[in-house]
Coordinates of C-alpha atoms and ligand atoms in Angstrom, one line a residue:
M1 CA 24.4 108.0 -99.9
T2 CA 26.3 106.8 -102.9
H3 CA 26.1 103.6 -105.0
T4 CA 27.4 102.9 -108.4
A5 CA 26.5 99.3 -109.4
D6 CA 23.2 99.4 -111.3
T7 CA 23.0 96.0 -112.8
Q8 CA 23.8 92.9 -110.8
T9 CA 23.4 89.2 -111.0
A10 CA 21.3 87.2 -108.6
G11 CA 23.4 86.2 -105.6
A12 CA 25.0 89.6 -105.1
V13 CA 24.7 91.4 -101.8
E14 CA 21.2 92.7 -102.5
S15 CA 19.9 89.2 -103.4
Q16 CA 17.7 89.1 -100.3
A17 CA 15.7 92.1 -101.5
P18 CA 12.2 91.4 -102.7
I19 CA 11.9 90.8 -106.5
V20 CA 9.8 92.8 -108.8
G21 CA 8.9 90.3 -111.5
H22 CA 7.4 90.3 -114.9
S23 CA 3.7 89.8 -115.5
I24 CA 3.2 87.5 -118.5
G25 CA -0.1 86.1 -119.4
G26 CA -1.4 87.0 -115.9
E27 CA 1.4 85.1 -114.2
L28 CA 4.2 86.8 -112.2
V29 CA 7.6 85.6 -113.3
H30 CA 10.4 86.2 -110.8
D31 CA 13.2 84.1 -112.3
S32 CA 16.0 85.9 -114.1
D33 CA 19.7 85.8 -114.7
R34 CA 20.0 89.5 -114.0
Y35 CA 18.4 91.9 -111.6
T36 CA 18.9 95.6 -110.9
P37 CA 18.3 97.4 -107.6
V38 CA 15.3 99.6 -107.0
Y39 CA 15.9 102.4 -104.5
N40 CA 13.8 104.7 -102.4
P41 CA 15.2 108.0 -103.6
A42 CA 14.2 109.8 -100.4
T43 CA 16.4 107.5 -98.2
G44 CA 18.9 106.0 -100.7
E45 CA 18.0 102.5 -99.4
Q46 CA 17.5 99.6 -101.8
T47 CA 13.9 98.4 -101.4
A48 CA 13.7 95.7 -104.1
R49 CA 15.5 94.3 -107.1
V50 CA 13.8 94.1 -110.5
A51 CA 14.2 91.3 -112.9
L52 CA 15.8 92.2 -116.2
A53 CA 14.4 90.3 -119.2
D54 CA 16.5 88.5 -121.7
H55 CA 15.6 87.5 -125.3
A56 CA 13.9 84.3 -124.2
T57 CA 11.6 86.1 -121.8
V58 CA 10.6 88.6 -124.4
D59 CA 10.0 85.8 -126.9
T60 CA 7.7 84.1 -124.4
A61 CA 5.8 87.4 -123.7
V62 CA 5.3 88.1 -127.4
E63 CA 4.1 84.6 -128.0
V64 CA 1.6 84.7 -125.2
A65 CA 0.4 88.2 -126.3
A66 CA 0.0 87.2 -129.9
S67 CA -2.1 84.2 -128.9
A68 CA -4.4 86.3 -126.6
Q69 CA -4.7 89.0 -129.1
R70 CA -6.3 86.8 -131.7
A71 CA -9.4 86.4 -129.4
W72 CA -9.3 90.0 -128.0
R73 CA -9.3 91.4 -131.5
K74 CA -12.7 89.7 -132.0
A75 CA -14.1 90.6 -128.5
G76 CA -17.2 92.8 -128.9
L77 CA -16.5 96.5 -128.6
A78 CA -19.1 96.6 -125.8
K79 CA -17.0 94.1 -123.8
R80 CA -13.9 96.3 -124.3
T81 CA -15.9 99.3 -123.2
Q82 CA -16.9 97.6 -120.0
V83 CA -13.2 96.8 -119.3
M84 CA -12.4 100.5 -119.7
F85 CA -15.1 101.6 -117.3
K86 CA -14.2 99.0 -114.7
A87 CA -10.5 99.7 -115.0
R88 CA -11.2 103.4 -114.4
Q89 CA -13.2 102.6 -111.3
I90 CA -10.6 100.2 -109.9
L91 CA -7.7 102.5 -110.6
D92 CA -9.5 105.3 -108.9
E93 CA -10.3 103.1 -105.9
R94 CA -6.7 102.0 -105.6
R95 CA -5.3 105.5 -106.2
D96 CA -3.7 105.7 -102.7
E97 CA -1.9 102.4 -103.1
L98 CA -0.7 103.4 -106.6
A99 CA 0.4 106.9 -105.5
A100 CA 2.3 105.4 -102.5
S101 CA 4.1 103.0 -104.9
I102 CA 5.1 105.9 -107.2
T103 CA 6.4 108.0 -104.3
A104 CA 8.3 105.1 -102.8
E105 CA 10.2 104.4 -106.1
H106 CA 10.2 107.8 -107.9
G107 CA 10.3 110.2 -104.9
K108 CA 7.7 112.8 -106.1
V109 CA 5.4 114.0 -103.3
L110 CA 2.2 112.0 -102.8
S111 CA -0.1 114.8 -104.1
D112 CA 1.9 115.0 -107.3
A113 CA 1.7 111.2 -107.7
A114 CA -2.0 111.3 -107.2
G115 CA -2.1 114.1 -109.8
E116 CA -0.3 111.9 -112.5
I117 CA -2.9 109.2 -111.8
T118 CA -5.7 111.6 -112.5
R119 CA -4.1 112.7 -115.8
G120 CA -3.6 109.1 -116.7
L121 CA -7.2 108.3 -115.9
E122 CA -8.3 111.0 -118.4
N123 CA -7.1 108.7 -121.1
V124 CA -9.0 105.7 -119.7
E125 CA -12.1 107.9 -119.7
F126 CA -11.4 108.9 -123.3
C127 CA -11.0 105.2 -124.3
A128 CA -14.3 104.3 -122.8
G129 CA -15.7 106.0 -125.9
L130 CA -13.8 103.5 -128.0
M131 CA -16.8 102.5 -130.1
H132 CA -16.9 106.1 -131.4
H133 CA -13.2 106.3 -132.0
L134 CA -13.1 103.0 -133.9
K135 CA -15.9 103.9 -136.3
G136 CA -15.1 103.6 -139.9
E137 CA -16.4 105.3 -143.0
Y138 CA -18.7 104.3 -145.8
A139 CA -19.5 105.7 -149.2
E140 CA -22.2 104.0 -151.2
Q141 CA -22.4 103.9 -155.0
V142 CA -18.9 105.2 -155.7
A143 CA -19.5 103.6 -159.1
G144 CA -22.4 101.7 -160.6
G145 CA -23.3 99.1 -157.9
V146 CA -20.0 99.6 -156.1
D147 CA -19.7 100.6 -152.4
V148 CA -16.6 101.4 -150.3
H149 CA -16.1 101.2 -146.6
Q150 CA -13.1 101.7 -144.4
V151 CA -12.5 99.9 -141.1
R152 CA -9.9 100.3 -138.4
Q153 CA -8.1 97.1 -137.3
P154 CA -5.5 96.6 -134.6
L155 CA -1.8 96.3 -135.3
G156 CA -1.4 93.1 -133.3
V157 CA 1.2 93.1 -130.5
V158 CA 2.7 96.4 -129.7
A159 CA 5.6 97.4 -127.4
C160 CA 5.2 100.3 -125.0
I161 CA 8.5 101.6 -123.5
T162 CA 8.2 104.2 -120.8
P163 CA 10.4 106.6 -118.8
F164 CA 10.9 106.8 -115.0
N165 CA 9.4 110.2 -114.5
F166 CA 5.7 109.3 -114.9
P167 CA 5.5 105.6 -113.9
A168 CA 1.7 105.5 -114.1
M169 CA 0.6 108.3 -116.4
V170 CA 2.7 107.5 -119.4
P171 CA 1.9 103.7 -119.3
L172 CA -1.8 104.7 -119.1
W173 CA -1.3 107.0 -122.1
M174 CA -0.1 104.1 -124.2
V175 CA -1.5 100.8 -123.0
T176 CA -5.1 101.9 -122.6
T177 CA -5.5 103.1 -126.2
A178 CA -3.6 100.1 -127.6
I179 CA -5.9 97.7 -125.7
A180 CA -9.0 99.7 -126.5
A181 CA -8.1 99.4 -130.2
G182 CA -7.8 95.6 -130.0
N183 CA -4.1 95.1 -129.6
A184 CA -2.1 93.2 -127.1
V185 CA 0.7 95.0 -125.2
I186 CA 4.2 94.3 -123.9
L187 CA 4.8 97.2 -121.5
K188 CA 8.5 97.7 -120.7
P189 CA 8.5 100.3 -117.9
S190 CA 11.5 102.1 -116.5
E191 CA 13.6 99.8 -114.3
R192 CA 14.0 102.7 -111.9
D193 CA 10.4 102.6 -110.7
P194 CA 8.9 99.4 -112.1
S195 CA 6.1 98.6 -109.5
A196 CA 3.4 101.0 -110.7
S197 CA 3.1 99.2 -114.0
L198 CA 2.3 95.9 -112.2
L199 CA -0.5 97.6 -110.2
I200 CA -1.9 98.9 -113.5
A201 CA -1.8 95.5 -115.1
E202 CA -3.5 94.0 -112.0
A203 CA -6.2 96.7 -112.2
F204 CA -7.0 95.9 -115.8
R205 CA -7.0 92.2 -115.1
D206 CA -9.4 92.7 -112.2
A207 CA -11.5 94.8 -114.6
G208 CA -12.0 91.7 -116.9
L209 CA -9.1 92.2 -119.4
P210 CA -8.2 88.7 -120.6
D211 CA -4.7 87.4 -119.6
G212 CA -2.0 88.0 -122.1
I213 CA -3.4 91.3 -123.4
L214 CA -1.4 93.5 -121.0
N215 CA 2.0 92.0 -120.2
V216 CA 4.7 93.8 -118.2
V217 CA 8.3 92.9 -119.0
H218 CA 11.0 94.6 -117.0
G219 CA 14.4 95.3 -118.3
D220 CA 17.2 97.4 -119.7
K221 CA 18.6 97.8 -123.2
T222 CA 18.7 94.0 -123.7
A223 CA 14.9 93.8 -123.2
V224 CA 14.3 96.8 -125.4
D225 CA 16.5 95.5 -128.2
A226 CA 14.7 92.1 -128.0
L227 CA 11.4 93.9 -128.5
L228 CA 12.7 96.0 -131.4
E229 CA 14.2 92.9 -133.1
H230 CA 11.1 90.7 -132.6
P231 CA 9.1 90.2 -135.9
G232 CA 6.0 89.7 -133.8
I233 CA 6.0 93.3 -132.6
T234 CA 4.3 95.5 -135.1
G235 CA 4.2 98.9 -133.3
V236 CA 6.4 100.7 -130.8
S237 CA 5.5 103.6 -128.6
F238 CA 8.3 105.1 -126.7
V239 CA 8.7 108.1 -124.3
G240 CA 12.2 108.9 -122.9
S241 CA 15.3 110.9 -123.6
T242 CA 16.1 112.2 -127.1
P243 CA 19.2 110.0 -127.8
I244 CA 17.2 106.8 -126.9
A245 CA 14.1 108.1 -128.8
K246 CA 16.2 108.5 -131.9
Y247 CA 17.6 105.0 -131.5
I248 CA 14.1 103.5 -131.0
Y249 CA 12.8 105.4 -134.0
A250 CA 15.6 104.3 -136.4
Q251 CA 15.6 100.7 -135.2
S252 CA 11.9 100.3 -135.5
A253 CA 11.6 102.1 -138.8
E254 CA 14.4 99.9 -140.3
R255 CA 12.4 96.8 -139.4
G256 CA 9.1 98.2 -140.8
K257 CA 7.4 98.8 -137.5
R258 CA 5.1 101.6 -136.9
V259 CA 6.8 103.9 -134.3
Q260 CA 6.2 107.0 -132.2
A261 CA 9.2 108.0 -130.0
L262 CA 8.8 111.0 -127.8
G263 CA 12.1 112.6 -126.5
G264 CA 13.4 115.2 -124.2
A265 CA 12.6 118.9 -123.7
K266 CA 13.7 122.4 -122.8
N267 CA 10.6 124.3 -122.2
H268 CA 10.6 128.1 -122.3
M269 CA 8.1 130.4 -120.5
V270 CA 8.0 133.9 -122.0
V271 CA 7.1 136.7 -119.6
M272 CA 6.0 139.8 -121.4
P273 CA 6.4 143.3 -119.8
D274 CA 2.6 143.6 -119.4
A275 CA 2.2 140.3 -117.6
H276 CA 1.0 140.1 -114.0
L277 CA 4.4 139.4 -112.4
D278 CA 3.3 137.8 -109.2
S279 CA 1.2 135.3 -111.2
A280 CA 4.0 134.7 -113.6
A281 CA 6.4 134.1 -110.7
D282 CA 4.0 131.6 -109.1
A283 CA 3.6 129.8 -112.4
A284 CA 7.4 129.7 -113.0
V285 CA 8.2 128.3 -109.6
S286 CA 5.4 125.7 -109.7
A287 CA 6.3 124.5 -113.2
A288 CA 10.1 124.6 -112.7
Y289 CA 10.4 122.9 -109.4
G290 CA 7.4 120.6 -109.2
S291 CA 8.5 117.0 -109.2
A292 CA 12.0 118.3 -108.8
G293 CA 12.0 119.5 -112.4
E294 CA 11.8 115.8 -113.6
R295 CA 8.9 116.5 -115.9
C296 CA 9.1 116.6 -119.7
M297 CA 6.8 119.7 -119.6
A298 CA 8.7 121.4 -116.7
I299 CA 9.6 125.0 -117.4
S300 CA 13.4 125.1 -117.5
V301 CA 13.9 128.6 -119.0
V302 CA 12.1 131.8 -118.2
V303 CA 12.5 134.4 -121.0
A304 CA 12.1 137.8 -119.4
V305 CA 11.2 140.4 -122.1
G306 CA 12.1 144.1 -121.6
D307 CA 12.7 145.8 -118.3
I308 CA 10.8 143.4 -116.0
A309 CA 13.7 141.0 -115.5
D310 CA 15.1 142.2 -112.1
E311 CA 11.7 142.3 -110.5
L312 CA 10.6 139.0 -111.9
V313 CA 13.9 137.2 -110.9
E314 CA 13.5 138.5 -107.3
K315 CA 9.9 137.3 -107.1
I316 CA 10.9 133.9 -108.4
R317 CA 13.9 133.7 -106.0
T318 CA 11.9 134.5 -102.9
R319 CA 9.2 131.9 -103.8
A320 CA 11.8 129.2 -104.6
E321 CA 13.7 129.8 -101.4
A322 CA 10.6 129.2 -99.4
L323 CA 9.9 125.7 -100.9
V324 CA 9.9 122.8 -98.4
I325 CA 12.1 120.0 -99.6
G326 CA 11.7 116.5 -98.1
D327 CA 10.5 113.0 -98.3
G328 CA 7.5 112.8 -100.6
T329 CA 5.5 110.9 -98.0
D330 CA 5.6 113.9 -95.7
P331 CA 2.5 116.0 -96.5
A332 CA 4.6 119.1 -95.7
S333 CA 7.0 118.4 -98.5
E334 CA 6.5 120.4 -101.7
M335 CA 9.5 118.9 -103.6
G336 CA 11.1 115.5 -103.2
P337 CA 14.4 114.0 -104.3
L338 CA 15.9 113.2 -107.7
I339 CA 15.5 109.7 -109.0
T340 CA 19.1 108.4 -108.5
N341 CA 22.4 109.3 -107.1
D342 CA 23.7 109.6 -110.7
A343 CA 20.9 112.1 -111.5
L344 CA 22.0 114.0 -108.3
D345 CA 25.6 114.1 -109.5
R346 CA 24.6 115.2 -113.0
V347 CA 22.4 118.1 -111.7
T348 CA 24.9 119.1 -109.1
G349 CA 27.6 119.2 -111.8
Y350 CA 25.5 121.7 -113.9
V351 CA 24.9 123.9 -110.9
A352 CA 28.7 123.8 -110.0
G353 CA 29.7 124.8 -113.6
A354 CA 27.1 127.5 -114.1
A355 CA 29.1 130.4 -112.6
D356 CA 32.2 129.5 -114.7
E357 CA 30.0 129.6 -117.8
G358 CA 29.0 133.2 -117.0
A359 CA 25.6 132.6 -115.4
A360 CA 24.7 134.5 -112.2
V361 CA 23.8 131.9 -109.5
T362 CA 20.9 133.7 -107.8
L363 CA 19.9 130.7 -105.8
D364 CA 22.2 127.7 -105.3
G365 CA 20.3 124.5 -104.6
R366 CA 23.5 122.9 -103.2
S367 CA 23.3 125.2 -100.2
T368 CA 19.6 124.4 -99.4
Q369 CA 18.9 122.5 -96.1
V370 CA 17.9 119.0 -97.3
P371 CA 17.6 115.6 -95.6
D372 CA 20.9 113.9 -95.0
Q373 CA 20.0 110.7 -96.8
G374 CA 18.6 110.3 -100.3
Y375 CA 19.1 112.2 -103.6
F376 CA 18.1 115.7 -102.6
I377 CA 19.1 119.1 -104.0
G378 CA 17.3 122.4 -103.5
P379 CA 15.9 124.6 -106.2
T380 CA 18.5 126.5 -108.2
L381 CA 17.9 129.8 -110.1
L382 CA 20.4 131.0 -112.7
D383 CA 20.2 134.4 -114.2
H384 CA 21.8 136.0 -117.3
V385 CA 21.9 132.6 -119.0
T386 CA 22.6 132.6 -122.8
P387 CA 22.6 130.0 -125.6
G388 CA 25.9 128.3 -125.8
M389 CA 26.1 127.7 -122.0
K390 CA 25.7 124.0 -121.1
V391 CA 23.0 124.9 -118.6
Y392 CA 21.0 126.4 -121.5
D393 CA 21.8 123.9 -124.3
D394 CA 21.3 120.6 -122.3
E395 CA 18.2 119.1 -120.8
I396 CA 19.2 119.2 -117.1
F397 CA 16.1 117.4 -115.8
G398 CA 16.3 118.7 -112.3
P399 CA 15.2 121.7 -110.2
V400 CA 17.3 124.2 -112.1
L401 CA 15.6 127.2 -113.7
S402 CA 17.5 129.5 -116.0
V403 CA 16.5 133.1 -116.9
V404 CA 17.4 134.4 -120.3
R405 CA 16.9 138.2 -120.7
V406 CA 15.8 139.5 -124.1
E407 CA 14.8 142.9 -125.4
S408 CA 11.6 142.1 -127.4
Y409 CA 8.9 139.7 -128.3
D410 CA 10.7 138.9 -131.6
D411 CA 13.9 138.0 -129.7
A412 CA 11.9 135.6 -127.5
V413 CA 10.4 133.9 -130.5
E414 CA 13.7 133.7 -132.3
L415 CA 15.4 132.2 -129.2
I416 CA 12.7 129.5 -128.8
N417 CA 12.5 128.6 -132.4
A418 CA 16.3 128.1 -132.6
N419 CA 16.1 125.5 -129.8
R420 CA 16.4 121.9 -131.0
Y421 CA 13.7 120.8 -128.4
A422 CA 10.1 121.8 -129.0
N423 CA 7.9 120.0 -126.5
G424 CA 6.0 122.7 -124.7
T425 CA 6.2 126.5 -124.2
A426 CA 4.1 129.2 -122.6
V427 CA 3.6 133.0 -122.9
F428 CA 2.5 135.1 -120.0
T429 CA 0.8 138.3 -121.1
R430 CA -2.4 140.3 -120.6
D431 CA -2.5 141.2 -124.3
G432 CA -4.7 139.0 -126.5
K433 CA -2.9 140.1 -129.7
T434 CA 0.5 139.1 -128.4
A435 CA -0.9 135.7 -127.2
R436 CA -2.5 135.1 -130.6
E437 CA 0.7 136.0 -132.5
F438 CA 2.8 133.7 -130.2
E439 CA 0.5 130.8 -130.9
M440 CA 1.0 131.3 -134.6
D441 CA 4.7 132.1 -134.6
I442 CA 6.1 129.6 -132.2
E443 CA 7.5 126.3 -133.5
V444 CA 6.6 124.1 -130.6
G445 CA 4.1 121.2 -130.2
M446 CA 2.2 122.4 -127.1
V447 CA 1.6 126.0 -126.2
G448 CA 0.2 127.6 -123.0
V449 CA -1.3 131.0 -122.8
N450 CA -0.9 132.0 -119.1
V451 CA -0.7 128.2 -118.5
P452 CA 2.8 127.1 -117.7
I453 CA 2.4 123.3 -118.2
P454 CA 0.0 122.9 -121.2
V455 CA -0.4 119.2 -121.2
P456 CA -3.5 118.7 -123.3
V457 CA -6.6 117.1 -121.7
G458 CA -7.4 113.6 -122.8
A459 CA -9.7 114.5 -125.6
F460 CA -6.7 116.1 -127.4
S461 CA -3.4 114.5 -128.1
F462 CA 0.1 115.1 -126.6
G463 CA 3.3 115.6 -128.6
G464 CA 6.2 117.9 -129.3
W465 CA 8.0 118.9 -132.4
K466 CA 11.6 118.6 -133.6
D467 CA 13.9 116.6 -131.2
S468 CA 11.0 116.1 -128.8
L469 CA 9.1 113.7 -131.1
F470 CA 10.2 111.3 -133.8
G471 CA 7.3 109.9 -135.7
D472 CA 4.0 111.3 -137.1
T473 CA 1.4 110.8 -134.5
H474 CA 1.0 112.3 -131.0
M475 CA 0.2 110.3 -128.0
Y476 CA -3.2 109.5 -126.3
G477 CA -6.5 111.0 -127.5
P478 CA -7.7 110.8 -131.1
E479 CA -4.2 110.5 -132.6
A480 CA -3.5 107.4 -130.5
F481 CA -6.4 105.6 -132.1
N482 CA -4.8 106.4 -135.5
F483 CA -1.5 105.1 -134.3
Y484 CA -2.8 101.8 -132.8
T485 CA -5.1 100.9 -135.8
R486 CA -4.5 100.2 -139.4
R487 CA -7.1 101.4 -141.9
K488 CA -8.4 98.8 -144.3
V489 CA -10.6 99.8 -147.3
V490 CA -13.1 97.4 -148.7
T491 CA -14.6 97.8 -152.2
S492 CA -17.7 95.7 -152.8
R493 CA -20.1 94.9 -155.5
W494 CA -23.0 92.4 -155.8
P495 CA -23.4 91.9 -159.6
E496 CA -26.0 89.7 -161.3
P497 CA -24.3 86.8 -163.1
S498 CA -25.7 88.4 -166.4
E499 CA -23.6 91.5 -165.8
S500 CA -20.3 89.5 -165.7
Q501 CA -17.8 89.8 -168.5
V502 CA -14.0 89.6 -169.1
N503 CA -12.5 93.1 -169.1
L504 CA -8.7 93.5 -169.0
G505 CA -8.9 97.3 -168.6
F506 CA -7.9 99.0 -165.4
P507 CA -11.1 99.2 -163.2
T508 CA -12.6 102.7 -163.5
H509 CA -16.3 103.3 -163.1
Ligands
NAD601 P1 15.5 107.1 -120.8 O1 15.6 107.5 -122.2 O2 16.8 106.9 -120.1 O3 14.7 105.7 -120.6 C1 13.5 105.6 -121.2 C2 13.2 104.1 -121.4 O4 14.2 103.6 -122.4 C3 13.3 103.2 -120.2 O5 12.3 102.2 -120.2 C4 14.7 102.6 -120.3 O6 14.8 101.3 -119.7 C5 14.9 102.5 -121.8 N1 16.3 102.7 -122.2 C6 17.3 103.4 -121.5 N2 18.5 103.3 -122.1 C7 18.3 102.5 -123.2 C8 19.1 102.1 -124.3 N3 20.4 102.4 -124.3 N4 18.6 101.3 -125.2 C9 17.3 101.0 -125.2 N5 16.4 101.3 -124.2 C10 16.9 102.1 -123.2 O7 14.6 108.2 -120.1 P2 14.3 108.4 -118.6 O8 15.6 108.9 -117.9 O9 13.7 107.2 -118.0 O10 13.2 109.6 -118.6 C11 13.6 110.9 -118.7 C12 13.6 111.4 -120.1 O11 12.3 111.2 -120.7 C13 13.8 112.9 -120.2 O12 14.6 113.2 -121.3 C14 12.4 113.5 -120.4 O13 12.3 114.7 -121.1 C15 11.8 112.4 -121.3 N6 10.4 112.4 -121.3 C16 9.7 112.9 -122.4 C17 8.3 113.0 -122.4 C18 7.6 113.5 -123.6 O14 6.4 113.4 -123.6 N7 8.3 114.0 -124.6 C19 7.6 112.5 -121.3 C20 8.3 112.0 -120.2 C21 9.7 112.0 -120.2

């Protein structure tokens, strides 16, 4: 199935398809000058068309959000806490509906979709403790009769711009903390799989969140630029590819907005000679091919250290070959399709060029038996990959696992630290000293020890280094409360009138 036109005007062939509209102030808005198709990646069929916001729609959303935020900012923390508990309950009750929506538009298998909801809910659970996270500090008697306290106040209206690959989890990372901290949100989800964000907004509304605090505005670059340019937006959270993350970071910073922009990844998994090779092969296959490799924490490079490479590659190959590829709604399927036909073309191109670059194509996903319709490709395993090959240097974002062979632990560390991406990495070993040194030596934001996808639990925060994150604060967890609040320091004194005098000196103590 092929298609090329991504953005269309209303009235084109697909104009009969149901519209996915914006949610502004609790109202669904379907009118738009432009729409883009939404496909089921497992069949290639268009299932809907999503409205693409223009500047005027963004202006309306920001205005509505700003007005609602003035009251929400003053809502008791106990009220906000109740919303968090209730939203958690509702999202859990509606998990099947939400997972089905994710699978229908993203393609990942249903169990994986349910898994991303669980990981998103971790942040709702963390935010239910918002009263603790918003506590300030106090120091009495910093000088004679003078006390100082610090409070955390919301930024105002923040923009949350999210990628296609986690249509529920990443919005839940951002919007939950932003709301818990007293902000109003304009969520701009990926136009590829826009429906999950509306279900999340509905759940929060049903949980008692006032209208206008969580707004969903769909769109492409036009909508994103309108948000970045809008003076009413004070903070921007972004997750997506590195070129767009850099753009968001630069544009936001230039306009004085607080910004965190998470980018792409190339995650390496080091397998030491002493590792349990069957466990390492299980982990590599799960982490490389789960969600068809469309995870920012997917393992895309196995670094085989010493003389274990041949055995390890064979163990990975046999496991990868046995994976069941198919529609994500089929419980037998372990791996679904890619998101779009363009993504399929891109990944197929990397696999096609790998042999010419000098890689050994140990398993070629193009030869895998896959459904006739939809954007499927089987798992690919490339051996003898080296830096300088496109398959190594680029983020492929598909089910392609490369194996780089190195002599020693030092070579592995040098390889990873030279990579421009630094989101996640892992070491597989049975030696505690090696693991400890790796943790210290490696220049990557999230590290797994015998854990291939070390996404931190909700009580910690998530973020990579280098080209995987532009900004200073990581996402969700404690750092998110820092991002979504401004600290204000109040110095106070209650002097007797008799103590008052004119003094032009700089205040000391
Ligand atoms: P993307 O960068 O294409 O899109 C992300 C968001 O930016 C979407 O909402 C999209 O509408 C918007 N956008 C796209 N092009 C734009 C432009 N020119 N100007 C302004 N906005 C634009 O990313 P994607 O394909 O949706 O997601 C996959 C990427 O996200 C991968 O690179 C993956 O590694 C990365 N990712 C990173 C993390 C992380 O935590 N670091 C997590 C998930 C995904």
